[in-house]
Short mmCIF file of C-alpha atoms in Angstrom, two decimals:
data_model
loop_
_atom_site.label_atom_id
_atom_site.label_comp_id
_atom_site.label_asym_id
_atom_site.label_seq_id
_atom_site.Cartn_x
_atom_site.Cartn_y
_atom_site.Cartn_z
CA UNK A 18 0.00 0.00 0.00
CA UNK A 19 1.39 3.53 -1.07
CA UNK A 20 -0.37 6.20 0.98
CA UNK A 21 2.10 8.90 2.89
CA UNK A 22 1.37 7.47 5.86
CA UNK A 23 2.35 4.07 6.69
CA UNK A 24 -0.24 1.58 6.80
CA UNK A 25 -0.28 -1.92 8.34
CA UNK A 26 -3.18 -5.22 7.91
CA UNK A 27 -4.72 -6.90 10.56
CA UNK A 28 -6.12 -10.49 9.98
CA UNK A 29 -7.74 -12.34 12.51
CA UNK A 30 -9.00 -15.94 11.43
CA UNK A 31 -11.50 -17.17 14.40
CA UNK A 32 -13.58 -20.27 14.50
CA UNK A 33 -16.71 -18.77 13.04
CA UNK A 34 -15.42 -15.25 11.88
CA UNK A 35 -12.41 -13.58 9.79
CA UNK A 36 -11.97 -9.84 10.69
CA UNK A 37 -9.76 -7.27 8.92
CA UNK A 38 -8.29 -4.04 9.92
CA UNK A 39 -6.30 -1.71 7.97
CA UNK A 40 -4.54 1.28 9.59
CA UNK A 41 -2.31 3.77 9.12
CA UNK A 42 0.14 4.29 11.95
CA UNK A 43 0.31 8.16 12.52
CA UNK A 44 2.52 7.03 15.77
CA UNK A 45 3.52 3.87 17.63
CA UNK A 46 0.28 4.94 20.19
CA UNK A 47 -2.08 6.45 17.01
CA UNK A 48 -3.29 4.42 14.35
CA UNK A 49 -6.25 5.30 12.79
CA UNK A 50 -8.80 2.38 11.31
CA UNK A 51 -9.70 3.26 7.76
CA UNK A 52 -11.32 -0.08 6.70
CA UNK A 53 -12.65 -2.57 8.56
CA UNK A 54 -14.84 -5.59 7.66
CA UNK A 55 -15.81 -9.40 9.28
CA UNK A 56 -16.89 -12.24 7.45
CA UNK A 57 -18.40 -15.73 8.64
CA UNK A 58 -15.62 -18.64 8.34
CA UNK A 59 -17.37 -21.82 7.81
CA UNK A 60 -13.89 -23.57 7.30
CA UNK A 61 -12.85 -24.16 10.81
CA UNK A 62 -13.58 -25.82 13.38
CA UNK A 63 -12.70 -25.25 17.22
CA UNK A 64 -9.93 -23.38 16.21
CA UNK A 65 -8.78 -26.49 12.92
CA UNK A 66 -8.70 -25.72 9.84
CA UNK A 67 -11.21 -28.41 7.58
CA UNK A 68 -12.37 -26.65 4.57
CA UNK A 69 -9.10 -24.71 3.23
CA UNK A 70 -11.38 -23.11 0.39
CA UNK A 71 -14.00 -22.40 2.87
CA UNK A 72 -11.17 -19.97 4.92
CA UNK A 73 -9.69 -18.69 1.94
CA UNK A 74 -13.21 -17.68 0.51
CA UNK A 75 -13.98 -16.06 4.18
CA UNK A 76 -10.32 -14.12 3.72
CA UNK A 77 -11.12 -12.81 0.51
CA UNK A 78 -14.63 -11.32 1.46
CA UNK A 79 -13.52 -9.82 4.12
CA UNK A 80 -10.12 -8.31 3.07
CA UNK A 81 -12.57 -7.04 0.16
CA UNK A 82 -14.99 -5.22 1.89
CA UNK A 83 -12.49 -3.77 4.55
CA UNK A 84 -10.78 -2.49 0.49
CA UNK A 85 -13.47 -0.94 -0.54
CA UNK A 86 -13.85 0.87 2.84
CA UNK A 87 -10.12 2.09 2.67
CA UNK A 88 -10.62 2.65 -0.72
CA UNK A 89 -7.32 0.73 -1.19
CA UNK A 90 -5.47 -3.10 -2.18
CA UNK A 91 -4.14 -5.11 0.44
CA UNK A 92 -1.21 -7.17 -0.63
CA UNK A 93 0.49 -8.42 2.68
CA UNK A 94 -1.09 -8.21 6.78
CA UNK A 95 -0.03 -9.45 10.33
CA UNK A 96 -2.03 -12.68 10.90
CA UNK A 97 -3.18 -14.00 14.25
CA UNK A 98 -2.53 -17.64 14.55
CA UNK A 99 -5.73 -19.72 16.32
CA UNK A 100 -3.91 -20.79 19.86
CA UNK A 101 -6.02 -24.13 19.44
CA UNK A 102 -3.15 -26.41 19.49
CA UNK A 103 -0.29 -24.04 21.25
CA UNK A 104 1.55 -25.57 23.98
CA UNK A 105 3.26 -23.23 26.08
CA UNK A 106 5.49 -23.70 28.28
CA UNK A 107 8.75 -22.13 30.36
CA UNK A 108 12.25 -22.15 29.21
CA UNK A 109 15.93 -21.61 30.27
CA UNK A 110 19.04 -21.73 28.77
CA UNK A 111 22.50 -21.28 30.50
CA UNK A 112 25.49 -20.24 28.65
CA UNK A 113 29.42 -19.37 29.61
CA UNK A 114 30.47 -16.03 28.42
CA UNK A 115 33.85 -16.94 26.71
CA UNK A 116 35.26 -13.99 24.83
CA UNK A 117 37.77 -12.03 26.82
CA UNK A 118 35.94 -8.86 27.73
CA UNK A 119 33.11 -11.40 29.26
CA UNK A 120 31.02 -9.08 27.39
CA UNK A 121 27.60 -9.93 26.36
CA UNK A 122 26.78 -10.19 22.52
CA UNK A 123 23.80 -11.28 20.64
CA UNK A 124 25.93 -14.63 19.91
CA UNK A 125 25.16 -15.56 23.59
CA UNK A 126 21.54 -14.55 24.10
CA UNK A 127 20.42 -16.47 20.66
CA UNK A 128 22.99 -19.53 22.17
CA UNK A 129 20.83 -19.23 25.38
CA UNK A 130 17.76 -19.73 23.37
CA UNK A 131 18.91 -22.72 21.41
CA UNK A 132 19.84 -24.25 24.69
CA UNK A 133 16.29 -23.28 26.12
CA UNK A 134 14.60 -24.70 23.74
CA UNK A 135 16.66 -27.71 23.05
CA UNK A 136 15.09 -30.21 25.27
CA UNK A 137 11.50 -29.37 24.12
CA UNK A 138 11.63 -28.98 20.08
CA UNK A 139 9.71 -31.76 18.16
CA UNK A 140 10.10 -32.23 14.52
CA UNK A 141 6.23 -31.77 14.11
CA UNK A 142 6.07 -28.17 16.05
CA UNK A 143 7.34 -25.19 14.90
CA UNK A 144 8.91 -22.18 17.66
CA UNK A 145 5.73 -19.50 16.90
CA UNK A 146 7.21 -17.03 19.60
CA UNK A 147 9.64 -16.96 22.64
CA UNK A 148 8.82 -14.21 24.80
CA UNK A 149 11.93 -13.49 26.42
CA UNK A 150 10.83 -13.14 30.89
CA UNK A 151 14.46 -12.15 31.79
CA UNK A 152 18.41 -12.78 31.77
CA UNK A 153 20.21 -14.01 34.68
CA UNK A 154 23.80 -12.88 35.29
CA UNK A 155 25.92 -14.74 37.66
CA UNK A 156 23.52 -16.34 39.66
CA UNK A 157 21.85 -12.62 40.53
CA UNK A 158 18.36 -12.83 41.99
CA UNK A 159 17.63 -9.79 39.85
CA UNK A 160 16.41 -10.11 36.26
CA UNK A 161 18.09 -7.68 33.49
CA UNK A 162 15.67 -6.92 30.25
CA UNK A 163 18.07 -6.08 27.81
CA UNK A 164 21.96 -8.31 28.77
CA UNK A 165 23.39 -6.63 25.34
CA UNK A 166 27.04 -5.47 26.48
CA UNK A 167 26.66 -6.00 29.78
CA UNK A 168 29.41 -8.08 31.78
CA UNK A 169 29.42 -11.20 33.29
CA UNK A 170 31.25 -14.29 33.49
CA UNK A 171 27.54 -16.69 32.77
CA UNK A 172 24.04 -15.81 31.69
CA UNK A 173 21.03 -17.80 32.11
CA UNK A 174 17.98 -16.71 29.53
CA UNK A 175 14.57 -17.07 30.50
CA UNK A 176 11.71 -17.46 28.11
CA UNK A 177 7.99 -18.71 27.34
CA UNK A 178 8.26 -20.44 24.73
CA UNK A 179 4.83 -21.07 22.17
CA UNK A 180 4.71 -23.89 19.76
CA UNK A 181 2.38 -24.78 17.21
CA UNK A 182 2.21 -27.85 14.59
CA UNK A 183 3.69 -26.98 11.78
CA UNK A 184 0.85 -28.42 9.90
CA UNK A 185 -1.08 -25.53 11.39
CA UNK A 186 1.55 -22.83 10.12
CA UNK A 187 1.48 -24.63 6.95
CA UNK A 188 -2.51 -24.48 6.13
CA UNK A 189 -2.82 -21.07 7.10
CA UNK A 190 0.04 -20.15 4.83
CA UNK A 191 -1.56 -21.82 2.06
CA UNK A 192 -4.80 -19.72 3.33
CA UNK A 193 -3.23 -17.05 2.85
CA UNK A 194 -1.55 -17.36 -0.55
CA UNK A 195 -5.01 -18.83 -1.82
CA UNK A 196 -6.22 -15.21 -1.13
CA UNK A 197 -3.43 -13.73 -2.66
CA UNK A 198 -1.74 -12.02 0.70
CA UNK A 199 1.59 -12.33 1.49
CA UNK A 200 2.16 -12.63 5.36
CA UNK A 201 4.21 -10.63 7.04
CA UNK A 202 4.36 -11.79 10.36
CA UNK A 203 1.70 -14.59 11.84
CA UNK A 204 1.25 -13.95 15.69
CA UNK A 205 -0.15 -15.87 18.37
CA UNK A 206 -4.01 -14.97 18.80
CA UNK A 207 -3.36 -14.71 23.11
CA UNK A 208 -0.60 -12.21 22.52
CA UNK A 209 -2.23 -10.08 19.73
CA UNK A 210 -5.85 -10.06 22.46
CA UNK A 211 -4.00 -9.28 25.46
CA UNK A 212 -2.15 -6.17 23.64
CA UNK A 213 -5.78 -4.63 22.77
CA UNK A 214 -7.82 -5.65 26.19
CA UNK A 215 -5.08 -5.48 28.84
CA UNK A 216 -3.61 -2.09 30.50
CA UNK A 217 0.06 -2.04 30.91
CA UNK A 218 -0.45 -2.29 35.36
CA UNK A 219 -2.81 -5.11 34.73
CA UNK A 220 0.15 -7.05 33.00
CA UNK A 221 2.65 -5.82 35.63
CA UNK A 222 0.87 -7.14 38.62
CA UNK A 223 -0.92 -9.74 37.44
CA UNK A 224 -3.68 -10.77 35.68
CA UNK A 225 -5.47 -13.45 33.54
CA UNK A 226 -7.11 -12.45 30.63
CA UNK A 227 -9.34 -15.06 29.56
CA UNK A 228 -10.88 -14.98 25.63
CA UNK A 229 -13.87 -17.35 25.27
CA UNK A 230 -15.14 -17.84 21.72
CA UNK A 231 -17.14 -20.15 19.37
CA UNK A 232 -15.21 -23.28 19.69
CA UNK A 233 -11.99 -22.69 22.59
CA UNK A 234 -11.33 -20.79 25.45
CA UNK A 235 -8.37 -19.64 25.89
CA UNK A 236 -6.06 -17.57 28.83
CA UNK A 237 -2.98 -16.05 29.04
CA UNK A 238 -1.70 -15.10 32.28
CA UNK A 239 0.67 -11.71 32.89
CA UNK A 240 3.04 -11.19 36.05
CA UNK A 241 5.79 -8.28 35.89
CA UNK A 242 4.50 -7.65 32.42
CA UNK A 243 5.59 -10.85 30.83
CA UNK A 244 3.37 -14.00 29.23
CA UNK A 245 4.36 -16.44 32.01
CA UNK A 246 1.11 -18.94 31.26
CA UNK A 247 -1.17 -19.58 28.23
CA UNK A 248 -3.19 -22.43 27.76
CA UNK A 249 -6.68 -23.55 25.37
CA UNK A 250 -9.72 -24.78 26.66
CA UNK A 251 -11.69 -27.06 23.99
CA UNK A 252 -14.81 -25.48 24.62
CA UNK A 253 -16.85 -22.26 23.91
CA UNK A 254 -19.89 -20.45 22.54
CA UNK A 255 -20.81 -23.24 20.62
CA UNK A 256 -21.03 -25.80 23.23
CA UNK A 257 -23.37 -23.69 25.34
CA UNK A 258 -25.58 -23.62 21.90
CA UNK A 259 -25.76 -27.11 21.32
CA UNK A 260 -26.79 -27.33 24.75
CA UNK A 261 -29.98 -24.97 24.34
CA UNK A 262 -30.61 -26.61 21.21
CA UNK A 263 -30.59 -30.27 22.71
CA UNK A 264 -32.36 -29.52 25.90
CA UNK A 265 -35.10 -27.65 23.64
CA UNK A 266 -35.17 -29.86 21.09
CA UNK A 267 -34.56 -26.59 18.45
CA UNK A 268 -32.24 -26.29 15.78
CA UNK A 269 -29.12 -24.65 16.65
CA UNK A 270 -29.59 -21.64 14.59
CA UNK A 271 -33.07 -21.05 17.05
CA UNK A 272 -30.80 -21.77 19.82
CA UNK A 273 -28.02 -19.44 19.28
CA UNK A 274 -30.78 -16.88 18.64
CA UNK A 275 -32.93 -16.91 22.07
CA UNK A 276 -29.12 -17.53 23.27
CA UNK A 277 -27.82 -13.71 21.94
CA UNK A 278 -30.94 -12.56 22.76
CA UNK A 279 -32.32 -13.78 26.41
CA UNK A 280 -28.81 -15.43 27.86
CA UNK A 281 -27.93 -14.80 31.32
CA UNK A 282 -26.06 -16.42 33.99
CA UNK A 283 -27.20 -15.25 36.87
CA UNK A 284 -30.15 -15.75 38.13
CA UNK A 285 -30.60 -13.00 40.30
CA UNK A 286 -31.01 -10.93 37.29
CA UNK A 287 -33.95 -12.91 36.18
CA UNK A 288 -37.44 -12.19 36.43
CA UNK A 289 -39.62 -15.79 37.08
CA UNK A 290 -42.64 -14.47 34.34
CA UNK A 291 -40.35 -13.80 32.48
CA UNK A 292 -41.57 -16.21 29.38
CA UNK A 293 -39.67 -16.89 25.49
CA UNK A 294 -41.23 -18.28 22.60
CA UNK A 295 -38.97 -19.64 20.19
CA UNK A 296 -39.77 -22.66 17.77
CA UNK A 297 -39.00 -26.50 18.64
CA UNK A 298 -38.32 -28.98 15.84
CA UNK A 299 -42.01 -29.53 16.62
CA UNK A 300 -44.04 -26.49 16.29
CA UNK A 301 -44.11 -23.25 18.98
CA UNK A 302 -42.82 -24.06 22.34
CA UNK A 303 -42.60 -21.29 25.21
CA UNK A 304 -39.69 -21.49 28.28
CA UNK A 305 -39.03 -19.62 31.36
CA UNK A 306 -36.18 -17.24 30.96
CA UNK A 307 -34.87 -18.95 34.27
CA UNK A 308 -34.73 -22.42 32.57
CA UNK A 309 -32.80 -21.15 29.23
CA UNK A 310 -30.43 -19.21 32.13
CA UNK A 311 -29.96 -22.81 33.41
CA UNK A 312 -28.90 -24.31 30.68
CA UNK A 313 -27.02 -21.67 29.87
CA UNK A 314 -25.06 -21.66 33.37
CA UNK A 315 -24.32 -25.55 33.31
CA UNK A 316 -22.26 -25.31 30.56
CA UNK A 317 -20.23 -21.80 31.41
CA UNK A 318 -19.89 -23.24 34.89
CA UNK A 319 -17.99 -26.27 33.57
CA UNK A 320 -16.19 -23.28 31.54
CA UNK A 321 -14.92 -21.71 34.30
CA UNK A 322 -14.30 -24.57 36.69
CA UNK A 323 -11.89 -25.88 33.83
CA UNK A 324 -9.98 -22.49 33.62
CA UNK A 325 -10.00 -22.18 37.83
CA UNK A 326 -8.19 -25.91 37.65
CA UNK A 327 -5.67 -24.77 35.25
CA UNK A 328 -5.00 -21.67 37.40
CA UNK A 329 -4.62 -23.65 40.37
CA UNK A 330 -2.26 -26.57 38.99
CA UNK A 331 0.26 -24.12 37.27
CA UNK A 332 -0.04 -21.65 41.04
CA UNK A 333 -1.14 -18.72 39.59
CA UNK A 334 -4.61 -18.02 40.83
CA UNK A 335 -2.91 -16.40 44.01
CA UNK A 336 -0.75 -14.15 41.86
CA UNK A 337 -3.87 -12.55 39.88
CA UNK A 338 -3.86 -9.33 41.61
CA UNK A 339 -5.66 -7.43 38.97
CA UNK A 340 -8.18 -10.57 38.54
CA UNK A 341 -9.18 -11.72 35.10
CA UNK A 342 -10.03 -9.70 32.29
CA UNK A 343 -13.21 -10.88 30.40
CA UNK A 344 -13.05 -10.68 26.41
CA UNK A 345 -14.46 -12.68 23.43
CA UNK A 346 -18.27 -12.43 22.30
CA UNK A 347 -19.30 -15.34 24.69
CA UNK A 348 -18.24 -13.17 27.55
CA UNK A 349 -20.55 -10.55 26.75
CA UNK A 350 -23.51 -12.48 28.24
CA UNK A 351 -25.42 -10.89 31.03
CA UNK A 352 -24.25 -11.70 34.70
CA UNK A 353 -20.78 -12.90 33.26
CA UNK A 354 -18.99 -10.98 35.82
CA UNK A 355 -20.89 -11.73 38.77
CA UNK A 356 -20.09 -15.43 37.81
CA UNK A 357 -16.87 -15.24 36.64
CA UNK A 358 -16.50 -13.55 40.47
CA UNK A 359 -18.11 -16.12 42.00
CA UNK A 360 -16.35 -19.19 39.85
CA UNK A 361 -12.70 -18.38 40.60
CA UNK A 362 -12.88 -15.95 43.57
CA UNK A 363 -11.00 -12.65 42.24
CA UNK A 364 -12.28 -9.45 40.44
CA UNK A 365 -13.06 -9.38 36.88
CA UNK A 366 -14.06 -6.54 33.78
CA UNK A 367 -14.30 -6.78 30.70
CA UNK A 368 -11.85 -5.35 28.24
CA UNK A 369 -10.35 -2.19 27.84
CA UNK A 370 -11.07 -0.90 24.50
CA UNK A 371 -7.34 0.55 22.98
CA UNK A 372 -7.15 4.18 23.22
CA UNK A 373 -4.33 3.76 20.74
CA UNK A 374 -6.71 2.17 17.93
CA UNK A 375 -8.96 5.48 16.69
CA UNK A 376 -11.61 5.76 13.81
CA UNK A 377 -13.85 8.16 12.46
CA UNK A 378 -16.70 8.64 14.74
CA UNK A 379 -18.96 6.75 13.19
CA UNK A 380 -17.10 4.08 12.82
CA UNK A 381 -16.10 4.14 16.89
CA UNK A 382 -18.41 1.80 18.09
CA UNK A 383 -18.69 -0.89 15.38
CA UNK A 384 -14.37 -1.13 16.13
CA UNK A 385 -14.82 -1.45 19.96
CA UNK A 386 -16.72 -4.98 19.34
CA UNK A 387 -15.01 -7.67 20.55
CA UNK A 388 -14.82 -9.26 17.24
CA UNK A 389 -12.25 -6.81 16.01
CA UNK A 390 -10.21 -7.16 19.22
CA UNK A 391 -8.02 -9.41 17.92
CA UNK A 392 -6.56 -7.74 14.66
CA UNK A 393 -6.61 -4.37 16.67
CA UNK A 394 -3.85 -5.90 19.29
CA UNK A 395 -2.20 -7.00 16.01
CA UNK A 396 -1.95 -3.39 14.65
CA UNK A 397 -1.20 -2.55 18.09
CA UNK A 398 1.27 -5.50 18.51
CA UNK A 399 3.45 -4.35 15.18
CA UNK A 400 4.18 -1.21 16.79
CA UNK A 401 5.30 -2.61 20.37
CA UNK A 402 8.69 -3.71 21.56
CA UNK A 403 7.03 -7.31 21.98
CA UNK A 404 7.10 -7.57 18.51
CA UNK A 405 11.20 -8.61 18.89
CA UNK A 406 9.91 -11.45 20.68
CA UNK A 407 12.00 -13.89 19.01
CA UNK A 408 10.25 -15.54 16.55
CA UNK A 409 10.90 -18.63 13.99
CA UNK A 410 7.24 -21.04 19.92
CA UNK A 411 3.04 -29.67 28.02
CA UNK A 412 4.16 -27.78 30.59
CA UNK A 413 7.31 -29.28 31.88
CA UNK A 414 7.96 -30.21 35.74
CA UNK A 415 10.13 -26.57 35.92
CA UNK A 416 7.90 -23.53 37.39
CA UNK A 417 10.94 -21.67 38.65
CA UNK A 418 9.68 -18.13 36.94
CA UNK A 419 6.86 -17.66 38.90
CA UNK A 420 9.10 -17.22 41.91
CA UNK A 421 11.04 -14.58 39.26
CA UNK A 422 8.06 -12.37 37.95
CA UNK A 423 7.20 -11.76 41.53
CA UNK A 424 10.49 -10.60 42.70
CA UNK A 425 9.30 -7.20 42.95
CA UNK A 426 7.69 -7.60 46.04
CA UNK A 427 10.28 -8.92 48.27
CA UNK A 428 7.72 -10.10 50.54
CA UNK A 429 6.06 -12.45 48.57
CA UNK A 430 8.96 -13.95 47.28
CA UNK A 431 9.42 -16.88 49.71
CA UNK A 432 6.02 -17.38 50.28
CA UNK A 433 5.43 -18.02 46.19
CA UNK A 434 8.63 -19.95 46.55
CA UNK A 435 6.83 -22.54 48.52
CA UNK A 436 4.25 -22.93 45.79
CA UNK A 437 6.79 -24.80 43.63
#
């Protein structure tokens, strides 16, 4: 694209949705949306990708409407990458610093990495990022960000590393090229959401932001500003749906519509006469609001019970001092903050819409949907430092960071210590 101001694409391919930004970047913190368009992906499924024509067709509409908006061609974007299959997991690599100056030099932070991830590369996955959590000199119980020309005599690198099958990478390549884009970089979906929804304190003292959509579920954890947990739930949006429409005895088109429209989960903010018609496979049927809110709660209970066990087994539900952050159309529901309070016992809002992601005014409100939260952390992501990430990502036995993005508070250290 050849406009004065530099531009930059945003694709985010979802279960049931693609969306498309295009910006131009007036400043790291200013990019203004001049096209934007979604478009239903029937080519996936719980994050998978079974229909390759069916997500290259949903690429192309959209890209072409968010075009004609921009009045522009798109010929190469950021891409989000669906964390269906990620495993993530922590990292360390310890290396001797063996020129004569004991001088550090890029040679030994990328050694440090190949050393990290040594022990955990398959040939089937593929290194999506490694988000560098700090560098250890000498044994110091203080982190450094940046070990470039510093001295010591050993330096230990610590990092989260993401992996992916390449067989993922692969299909949405060929996605991609189908629709005649060129990628420029493809970024984890978890790290592109929790740019756009999370505020830089939330990240530095801890919080889970937790993205529930059509098919997965997924949360990424923050302590000291670094990823230090992400993980995928198989089940979202759809599953509650399937629910309604089995209980009901509806199709699941009827069922995701009383769903969007009378959905709740909590009950307290239900009225008992409250009564819905909607249409059984049968003919006109009628249902308390209370009973859909049932149904409805069963299934985001599970939800949440699944996401308070993964908080609990890796030890970070005590660390969420800023709570969870809610985003993801499923989360929209009524009451899903008074049970998301009640389910894992800490605060929780929803997302904060990025200041640094503007458009016209009338255009405002259809860009703060959650749908487009995605590809706007992207455009916000390819201005950030996280973006040198280094890039080509089970959980292993070793949880020795969480001890390390706590040290701030001296206090806690020992006590989190004990955890692991």
């Amino acid at each position: 694209m050849s406009e004065a101001v530099p531009s930059i694409v945003a694709i985010d391919i979802g279960t049931h949705k693609v969306s498309v930004l295009i910006g131009k970047v007036h400043a790291p913190d200013n990019i203004q949306v001049i096209g934007m368009a979604s478009a239903r992906n029937k080519g996936m499924n719980k994050g998978k990708i079974v229909s390759l024509e069916k997500v290259t067709n949903a690429i192309k509409n959209a890209v072409q409407e968010a075009e004609d908006m921009a009045e522009c061609r798109v010929h190469s974007a950021w891409v989000s990458i669906p964390s269906t299959e990620l495993q993530s997991f922590y990292a360390a690599g310890r290396t001797p610093i063996a020129n004569p100056e004991r001088m550090i030099t890029t040679t030994e932070v990328v050694r440090a990495l190949d050393l990290a991830k040594a022990s955990h590369m398959t040939p089937d996955y593929y290194l999506a990022s490694a988000v560098p959590l700090g560098f250890e000199l000498d044994d110091s119980p203080e982190w450094v960000h940046n070990p470039i020309n510093l001295s010591a005599h050993s330096m230990t690198g610590h990092y989260q590393l993401m992996m992916l099958p390449i067989s993922t990478m692969q299909n949405l390549d060929r996605a991609m090229k189908g629709a005649n884009i060129f990628v420029e970089k493809m970024v984890v979906s978890c790290l592109a959401t929790a740019e756009s929804s999370l505020l830089k304190d939330e990240k530095e003292y801890g919080v889970c932001l937790l993205d529930i959509g059509a098919g997965t579920t997924n949360l990424a954890v923050y302590i000291e500003g670094h990823l230090v947990l992400a993980h995928t739930i198989q089940r979202g949006g759809e599953n509650v749906t399937r629910d309604i429409a089995a209980v009901l005895q509806t199709t699941t088109e009827e069922a995701e519509r009383i769903k969007l429209l009378y959905g709740c989960v909590d009950l307290h903010q239900v009225k008992p006469e409250h009564m819905i018609q909607f249409e059984a496979i049968d003919g006109p049927q009628s249902i308390s609001r209370i009973e859909l809110s049932e149904i409805i709660i069963a299934r985001y209970e599970e939800i949440l019970s699944a996401v308070r066990e993964e908080l609990e087994k890796r030890g970070a539900l005590q660390s969420l001092y800023h709570g969870v952050v809610l985003t993801g159309d499923v989360c929209q529901i009524e009451g899903m903050i008074t049970l998301t309070r009640r389910m894992l016992g800490v605060s929780a809002h929803l997302g904060n819409p990025p200041l640094e992601i503007t458009a016209e005014e009338q255009y405002l409100s259809a860009l703060r949907r959650t749908m487009y939260a995605t590809a706007a952390g992207l455009l916000m992501f390819s201005q950030s430092d996280m973006q040198e990430s280094i890039e080509e990502p089970e959980v292993t036995g070793k949880r020795p960071m969480w001890d390390r993005m706590v040290n701030g508070w001296n206090a806690l250290n020992n006590k989190l210590k004990g955890i692991f």
